[in-house]
XYZ file of C-alpha atoms in Angstrom:
486
model
C -0.639 31.247 -18.557
C -1.724 29.428 -21.532
C -1.936 25.424 -21.403
C 0.507 25.796 -24.634
C 3.068 27.683 -22.548
C 3.239 25.284 -19.960
C 6.494 22.920 -19.507
C 6.433 19.683 -21.470
C 6.785 17.841 -18.028
C 3.654 19.394 -16.586
C 1.753 18.670 -19.912
C 2.867 15.175 -19.681
C 1.827 15.115 -15.867
C -1.829 16.809 -16.882
C -2.285 13.972 -19.615
C -1.700 11.412 -17.226
C -4.843 11.628 -15.575
C -6.834 11.844 -18.723
C -9.137 9.146 -20.343
C -8.136 8.226 -23.861
C -11.129 10.316 -25.295
C -10.285 13.299 -23.224
C -6.691 13.175 -24.120
C -7.131 12.955 -27.562
C -9.516 16.097 -27.637
C -6.985 17.699 -25.492
C -4.193 16.679 -27.678
C -5.852 18.627 -30.674
C -6.590 22.054 -28.896
C -3.218 23.410 -30.799
C -0.279 22.372 -32.069
C 2.154 23.138 -29.104
C 0.146 20.852 -26.997
C 0.051 18.064 -29.649
C 3.815 18.143 -30.047
C 4.350 18.368 -26.143
C 1.861 15.513 -25.244
C 3.010 13.171 -28.280
C 5.839 11.220 -26.652
C 3.958 10.882 -23.470
C 0.700 9.782 -25.528
C 3.026 7.102 -27.244
C 4.295 5.743 -24.066
C 0.845 5.447 -23.067
C -1.053 3.701 -25.717
C 1.483 2.186 -28.068
C 3.486 -0.218 -25.887
C 0.790 -3.127 -26.654
C -0.391 -3.185 -30.258
C -3.084 -5.558 -31.549
C -4.667 -5.910 -35.122
C -7.278 -8.127 -37.004
C -6.678 -9.407 -40.231
C -8.298 -6.784 -42.530
C -6.746 -4.522 -45.296
C -7.579 -1.762 -43.209
C -5.736 -3.131 -40.188
C -2.689 -4.004 -42.161
C -2.249 -0.585 -43.886
C -2.619 1.039 -40.506
C 0.106 -1.270 -38.844
C 2.523 -0.351 -41.839
C 2.060 3.323 -40.762
C 2.588 2.767 -37.352
C 5.975 0.855 -37.900
C 7.001 3.721 -40.236
C 6.183 6.426 -37.479
C 9.741 7.211 -35.878
C 8.035 7.866 -32.395
C 5.365 5.143 -32.321
C 7.353 2.437 -33.772
C 9.940 2.694 -30.920
C 6.796 2.263 -28.061
C 5.737 -0.980 -29.373
C 6.854 -3.832 -27.180
C 3.981 -6.481 -27.387
C 2.191 -7.322 -30.550
C -0.672 -9.386 -30.840
C -3.137 -10.706 -33.444
C -6.709 -11.739 -33.289
C -6.620 -14.408 -35.887
C -10.100 -15.241 -36.615
C -13.138 -12.483 -37.447
C -16.736 -13.350 -36.629
C -15.524 -16.061 -34.178
C -14.674 -18.064 -37.374
C -18.359 -18.071 -38.699
C -17.452 -17.292 -42.267
C -20.231 -19.707 -44.097
C -23.375 -17.972 -42.470
C -26.741 -17.652 -44.610
C -28.837 -14.907 -44.190
C -31.253 -16.508 -41.734
C -28.016 -17.728 -39.610
C -26.492 -14.232 -39.919
C -29.943 -12.390 -38.655
C -29.808 -14.920 -35.399
C -26.360 -14.519 -34.871
C -26.589 -10.536 -34.849
C -29.675 -10.584 -32.791
C -31.929 -8.697 -35.655
C -34.819 -11.187 -35.232
C -35.292 -9.502 -31.782
C -35.598 -5.865 -33.720
C -37.601 -3.855 -36.072
C -34.889 -3.433 -38.485
C -35.936 -3.453 -41.927
C -35.101 -6.507 -44.138
C -33.402 -4.114 -46.489
C -31.370 -2.887 -43.538
C -30.261 -6.433 -42.364
C -29.554 -7.577 -46.278
C -26.971 -4.452 -46.041
C -25.115 -5.691 -42.999
C -24.789 -9.224 -44.443
C -23.453 -7.853 -47.580
C -21.009 -6.045 -45.706
C -20.513 -8.883 -43.709
C -19.771 -11.255 -46.707
C -17.412 -8.767 -48.013
C -15.423 -8.623 -44.941
C -15.174 -12.340 -44.845
C -13.768 -12.361 -48.349
C -11.325 -9.709 -47.463
C -9.958 -11.821 -44.497
C -9.977 -15.239 -46.297
C -7.876 -13.376 -48.928
C -5.282 -12.298 -46.132
C -5.180 -15.486 -44.733
C -4.672 -17.637 -48.190
C -2.123 -15.054 -49.373
C 1.137 -13.667 -48.311
C -0.079 -10.509 -47.578
C 0.320 -11.041 -43.732
C 3.674 -12.443 -43.957
C 4.798 -9.445 -46.115
C 3.542 -6.764 -44.116
C 4.755 -8.492 -40.517
C 8.119 -9.072 -41.860
C 8.330 -5.207 -42.676
C 6.823 -4.008 -39.518
C 8.612 -6.386 -37.083
C 11.841 -5.394 -38.237
C 11.048 -1.782 -37.561
C 9.713 -2.270 -34.016
C 12.994 -1.953 -32.271
C 11.646 -2.893 -28.808
C 9.691 -5.567 -29.525
C 9.792 -8.599 -26.863
C 6.453 -9.915 -26.946
C 4.162 -11.706 -29.553
C 0.713 -13.402 -29.033
C -2.441 -14.629 -30.644
C -5.346 -13.599 -28.673
C -8.806 -15.487 -29.541
C -11.697 -12.951 -29.954
C -13.545 -13.835 -27.033
C -10.558 -13.787 -24.322
C -11.012 -11.872 -21.538
C -7.774 -10.206 -22.635
C -9.715 -8.392 -25.548
C -12.948 -7.308 -23.894
C -11.539 -6.608 -20.637
C -8.771 -4.411 -22.145
C -11.782 -2.474 -24.065
C -12.429 -0.466 -21.027
C -8.660 0.198 -20.248
C -6.679 3.280 -21.421
C -4.300 0.934 -22.913
C -6.505 -0.744 -25.215
C -5.075 -0.444 -29.061
C -6.790 -2.509 -31.550
C -6.036 -1.508 -35.189
C -8.682 -1.910 -37.537
C -11.409 -2.988 -34.841
C -13.105 0.348 -35.286
C -12.987 0.619 -38.638
C -14.449 -2.737 -39.306
C -17.221 -1.694 -36.875
C -18.235 1.299 -39.132
C -18.168 -0.823 -42.279
C -20.338 -3.381 -40.716
C -22.800 -1.628 -38.575
C -22.124 -4.037 -35.626
C -19.212 -5.352 -33.606
C -17.265 -7.817 -35.621
C -16.434 -9.767 -32.371
C -20.167 -9.596 -31.199
C -21.684 -12.537 -33.490
C -23.078 -15.427 -31.174
C -24.116 -18.340 -33.427
C -27.258 -19.992 -31.935
C -27.052 -23.146 -34.521
C -23.842 -25.098 -35.229
C -21.881 -23.699 -38.294
C -19.999 -26.095 -40.398
C -16.511 -26.434 -40.251
C -15.796 -23.538 -37.695
C -13.317 -25.364 -35.666
C -11.304 -26.058 -38.594
C -11.825 -22.405 -39.953
C -10.232 -20.905 -36.826
C -7.416 -23.601 -36.674
C -6.459 -22.260 -40.214
C -6.501 -18.508 -39.023
C -4.748 -19.448 -36.117
C -1.897 -21.520 -38.183
C -1.311 -18.620 -40.562
C -1.211 -16.101 -38.057
C 1.373 -18.076 -35.887
C 3.541 -18.936 -38.961
C 3.687 -15.299 -40.089
C 4.709 -13.982 -36.866
C 7.640 -16.394 -36.334
C 8.669 -15.854 -39.867
C 8.832 -12.362 -39.083
C 10.497 -12.531 -35.810
C 13.271 -14.887 -37.270
C 13.984 -12.622 -40.606
C 14.187 -9.617 -38.470
C 16.326 -11.161 -35.456
C 14.311 -9.676 -32.707
C 15.049 -11.070 -29.511
C 11.829 -12.456 -28.115
C 11.029 -12.998 -24.215
C 7.368 -14.015 -24.485
C 5.769 -16.058 -26.941
C 1.881 -16.773 -26.701
C -0.063 -19.057 -28.964
C -3.348 -18.820 -27.335
C -5.340 -18.151 -24.371
C -6.720 -19.759 -21.062
C -9.458 -21.279 -23.453
C -6.536 -23.487 -25.035
C -7.760 -22.619 -28.294
C -4.814 -24.519 -29.929
C -2.540 -24.824 -32.999
C -2.885 -27.287 -35.673
C 0.515 -28.373 -36.627
C -0.811 -29.856 -40.083
C -1.442 -26.044 -40.963
C 1.730 -24.685 -39.800
C 4.093 -23.481 -42.534
C 7.210 -22.680 -41.140
C 10.038 -22.075 -43.575
C 12.878 -20.744 -41.231
C 15.231 -23.398 -40.035
C 15.425 -24.361 -36.263
C 18.746 -22.377 -35.744
C 17.488 -19.218 -37.282
C 14.258 -19.766 -34.959
C 16.388 -20.164 -31.722
C 18.609 -17.313 -32.542
C 15.266 -15.010 -31.871
C 14.030 -17.369 -28.998
C 17.077 -18.157 -27.062
C 16.148 -15.511 -24.437
C 12.246 -16.788 -24.063
C 11.195 -16.476 -20.825
C 7.543 -17.010 -21.213
C 5.962 -19.767 -23.559
C 2.181 -20.738 -23.983
C 2.135 -23.508 -26.822
C -1.094 -25.523 -27.295
C -1.189 -27.930 -30.179
C -4.211 -29.529 -31.670
C -4.345 -32.775 -33.251
C -7.713 -33.206 -35.115
C -7.112 -36.587 -36.813
C -4.307 -38.757 -37.517
C -1.470 -37.229 -39.603
C 0.190 -38.933 -42.354
C 3.061 -36.522 -41.607
C 4.054 -35.793 -38.196
C 7.218 -33.727 -39.083
C 6.009 -30.023 -38.316
C 4.280 -31.205 -34.916
C 7.838 -33.065 -34.346
C 9.140 -29.345 -35.202
C 6.922 -27.595 -32.791
C 7.994 -30.218 -30.000
C 11.828 -29.388 -31.030
C 11.070 -25.730 -30.380
C 9.996 -26.140 -26.995
C 13.179 -28.248 -26.532
C 15.404 -25.519 -27.862
C 13.915 -22.817 -25.729
C 13.332 -25.211 -22.475
C 16.472 -23.941 -20.522
C 15.467 -20.106 -20.735
C 12.025 -20.500 -19.874
C 10.675 -19.445 -16.552
C 6.831 -20.022 -17.356
C 5.613 -22.458 -19.417
C 2.010 -23.743 -20.433
C 1.963 -26.657 -22.631
C -1.162 -28.459 -24.363
C -1.522 -31.496 -26.525
C -5.157 -31.090 -27.366
C -6.380 -34.257 -28.928
C -10.005 -34.618 -29.070
C -10.517 -37.711 -31.394
C -7.673 -39.734 -29.525
C -5.293 -39.324 -32.809
C -2.141 -38.682 -30.997
C -0.100 -41.387 -29.672
C 1.036 -40.751 -26.044
C 4.577 -41.862 -27.395
C 5.013 -37.738 -28.498
C 4.937 -36.767 -24.730
C 7.107 -39.618 -23.324
C 9.944 -38.739 -26.125
C 9.378 -34.922 -24.794
C 10.040 -35.720 -21.121
C 13.082 -37.628 -22.026
C 14.826 -34.795 -23.935
C 13.277 -31.408 -22.040
C 15.838 -29.556 -19.900
C 14.734 -27.192 -17.698
C 17.212 -24.551 -15.785
C 15.091 -21.701 -14.750
C 11.679 -22.855 -14.816
C 9.368 -21.210 -12.012
C 6.003 -21.696 -13.151
C 4.788 -25.010 -15.088
C 1.017 -25.546 -16.699
C 0.234 -28.696 -18.228
C -3.135 -28.861 -20.001
C -4.738 -32.007 -22.034
C -1.836 -34.214 -21.474
C -1.825 -38.231 -21.387
C 0.943 -39.550 -19.259
C 2.364 -41.964 -17.235
C 3.921 -41.833 -13.598
C 7.197 -42.317 -14.925
C 7.024 -39.792 -17.863
C 5.711 -37.227 -15.186
C 8.469 -37.800 -13.193
C 10.958 -37.493 -16.283
C 9.529 -34.174 -17.527
C 9.430 -32.609 -14.076
C 13.219 -34.239 -13.272
C 15.206 -30.894 -14.421
C 12.277 -28.556 -13.123
C 13.166 -29.426 -9.379
C 15.436 -26.969 -8.199
C 13.368 -23.907 -9.586
C 9.961 -25.056 -10.077
C 7.394 -23.171 -7.696
C 3.914 -23.297 -9.114
C 2.300 -26.192 -11.054
C -1.222 -26.600 -12.630
C -2.221 -30.049 -13.825
C -5.607 -29.780 -15.659
C -7.329 -32.426 -17.681
C -4.252 -34.811 -17.338
C -5.253 -38.104 -17.997
C -2.896 -40.735 -16.137
C -2.675 -44.617 -17.744
C -0.766 -47.531 -16.860
C 2.725 -47.961 -17.778
C 1.862 -50.084 -20.652
C -1.508 -50.445 -22.291
C -3.555 -53.814 -21.782
C -2.726 -56.183 -24.164
C -6.536 -57.047 -24.945
C -8.223 -54.878 -27.685
C -12.067 -54.975 -28.092
C -13.168 -58.284 -26.920
C -11.070 -60.028 -24.140
C -11.336 -57.641 -21.298
C -14.427 -55.481 -21.299
C -15.042 -54.846 -17.711
C -18.882 -54.363 -16.318
C -19.653 -53.210 -12.870
C -18.231 -56.285 -10.984
C -14.828 -54.815 -11.773
C -15.771 -51.500 -10.710
C -13.775 -51.587 -7.560
C -10.918 -52.929 -8.868
C -10.650 -50.109 -11.277
C -11.337 -47.601 -8.626
C -8.445 -49.327 -6.459
C -5.852 -48.919 -9.536
C -6.960 -45.429 -10.361
C -6.720 -44.087 -6.759
C -3.218 -46.018 -6.170
C -1.770 -44.657 -9.448
C -2.734 -40.915 -8.712
C -1.722 -41.525 -4.708
C 1.763 -42.180 -6.132
C 1.747 -39.140 -7.942
C 0.727 -37.054 -4.643
C 3.308 -38.464 -3.074
C 6.165 -37.851 -5.434
C 5.193 -34.176 -5.471
C 5.357 -33.936 -1.701
C 8.512 -35.771 -1.277
C 10.251 -34.218 -4.269
C 9.279 -30.481 -4.445
C 8.505 -27.450 -2.036
C 5.922 -25.612 -4.562
C 4.101 -22.201 -3.527
C 1.354 -23.148 -5.601
C -0.376 -25.832 -7.402
C -3.534 -26.178 -9.104
C -5.055 -29.888 -9.712
C -8.473 -29.648 -12.168
C -10.260 -32.470 -13.958
C -7.765 -35.251 -13.314
C -8.672 -38.614 -14.778
C -7.485 -42.194 -15.070
C -7.841 -44.221 -18.395
C -10.018 -41.580 -19.270
C -12.390 -41.747 -16.414
C -12.557 -38.799 -14.239
C -11.705 -39.200 -10.714
C -12.137 -36.509 -7.230
C -9.730 -35.896 -4.684
C -10.998 -35.780 -1.157
C -9.372 -32.639 0.679
C -9.900 -32.518 4.600
C -7.959 -29.148 4.751
C -9.324 -27.464 1.948
C -10.350 -24.641 4.150
C -6.522 -24.124 4.935
C -5.694 -24.412 1.511
C -5.171 -20.865 0.632
C -7.184 -21.062 -2.711
C -9.416 -17.842 -3.526
C -12.518 -20.267 -3.792
C -13.240 -23.232 -1.762
C -11.742 -26.562 -3.228
C -14.685 -28.793 -4.640
C -14.779 -31.925 -6.387
C -12.739 -31.905 -9.744
C -10.675 -28.396 -8.726
C -7.919 -28.242 -5.986
C -5.412 -25.876 -5.383
C -3.046 -24.585 -2.735
C -1.262 -21.134 -2.157
C 1.262 -21.051 0.270
C 0.985 -17.187 0.493
C -2.517 -17.591 2.020
C -2.656 -21.241 3.483
C -3.054 -21.950 6.870
C -0.995 -25.293 6.404
C 2.179 -26.263 4.543
C 2.466 -27.494 1.042
C 3.599 -30.973 2.298
C 0.911 -31.262 5.038
C -1.678 -30.295 2.385
C -0.654 -32.281 -0.630
C -0.065 -35.298 1.554
C -3.721 -35.634 3.088
C -5.214 -35.509 -0.530
C -6.803 -38.739 -1.519
C -8.063 -39.854 -4.764
C -11.540 -41.274 -5.113
C -14.283 -41.631 -7.237
C -16.490 -38.957 -8.526
C -19.552 -38.079 -6.905
C -22.298 -38.988 -9.023
C -22.317 -40.832 -12.290
C -18.796 -42.301 -13.086
C -17.988 -41.991 -17.018
C -16.143 -40.814 -19.674
C -16.439 -37.044 -20.057
C -15.231 -34.640 -22.642
C -12.466 -33.093 -20.428
C -10.006 -35.567 -20.467
C -7.560 -36.803 -23.162
C -6.688 -40.430 -24.167
C -8.820 -43.376 -24.848
C -10.396 -45.693 -22.349
C -8.280 -49.287 -22.473
C -10.236 -51.542 -20.421
C -13.942 -50.292 -19.809
C -17.168 -48.898 -20.854
C -18.752 -47.684 -17.805
C -22.358 -47.077 -17.813
C -23.538 -47.146 -14.479
C -22.623 -45.238 -11.287
C -19.870 -46.883 -9.286
C -19.999 -47.489 -5.694
C -19.084 -44.507 -3.481
C-alpha cells in the first residue's frame, strides 16, 4: 500500500516519531502526504514561535499570521530583542576578534565581506527599533493569533534559546535567513573587549519590544496568562525607555487573567520623571490577585532607586492565588517584607530571595562624616546583621508552611552574609547548600521546613567581608577594608 493511501491518523502517528528535518523531507514526497500531515505538523512546530528583529523575520511573521492553519496553533510568542548581543558599534578589529576570525585562515576580503553584512543587518535592526514597524506588525499579527496566551522576551544567550535549538519544537523566525546572510550565527558573537554603550543598547531593544508586545495585546484584547519580560539572568527592563500608550484599564482587560509574571525593571540613573516606573509598579498591583507565579526585580546597579518604591508596593499589593514568589535585587526592611508577604500567606508554597539587601528600619542620620565605622566596630555590625536576618527567618518559620525556599546572596546594608546550615544534607536540595546559597525542598528533604529554617544561623561570610556587586542598596555606615573576625 502506498504511504499516500494511509489514513490521516496513521500518517500523523508516523510523523510523530520523526525529527524535524526528516518530517519536512517526508511531507514533500507527495501532495497527499503533505495535506494529511499539515495539521499534525502545525500542532508540533507552531505552538511556540520566536522571532528576531529583522525585516525578513517580520515578513515571515505576517505570513504565518495570515495562514489559517498555522495561526490557530500559536499559543506562545516571544521576541529576542537584540541582535549580536547588542554589539552594534564594533570596528573591523573588534568584529574579527568577536567572530574568532583571527584564529582562521580566512582572507581579509572574506572577513571584510562578513563585516559589511554585519553592518547592514545592524542598520536594518536599528531602523526597526527606532520606527513603528514592530508595533504595526505585532498589532496585525497578535489580532490573528486566536489562541495566544503567552508572550515573552528572551535574551539571545538564554538557555531557552540554545536549549531549544536541538529540540523538535524550536521555531525562531528569521534566524536561519540572518545566518545565511551573514555567513555566521548572529547570536555567536563573543566580544573580548568592552563595547561602549552595549548595556544601554540592549536596554533600548528590550524596552521597545516590551512596549510593542503590550500595545499589541491590549489593542487585540487577547487574554494573556503568562508575561515574561526577561530570563533567569534578569536582563531587566528600563522604565525610562518604555513607551506605553495604552491606559491601565485597557491593559488590565487583557491581563486580568494573568497567572505568571516575570517583571524585572532596571534603573541606571536617577530619573527626573518616574511616571513610567510607577506605571509598571501599578501594573503589578493590578494583576497581583490573579497571579500564581511572580518573579520581580528592581535592578538598581548605581543606587539610583529609592527603597521607598518597594515600601509603597508592599502596602498596596494584594495576592489571592500566589503559589510561587521570587524576589531578586530588592532592598527591604523587615516590616516591608512582612507587608509584601502578608496576603500571600494562605497560598504561598515556594519562595526565593536572591540578592536581597536588608536595611534598618530607618537609615542612619549621619551621612559621610559622622559615623565612619572601622575594624573596631566590626563585631557590632555583625551582631546587628545577624539579628536582623534571624528575625526574618523566625518570621518565615512561624507564619509559613513552605514546600520550597531558596536563599542566595543575602546581605545587610550592602554587605554579604552567609548562613550556617547544620542540616544542609537533609534539606533536599539538588546540590549541597554552601556559603551564600541555601535551599529547601520538602519533596526530598529529610526534615520539615520549620525544623530546617529554625536552625539556620546568619553569620559573617568566610573570607574578606566587603561590598560586592551582587547586592542592591548603599552602605549607610561603613567602608570595610579588612577581614572581619570569624
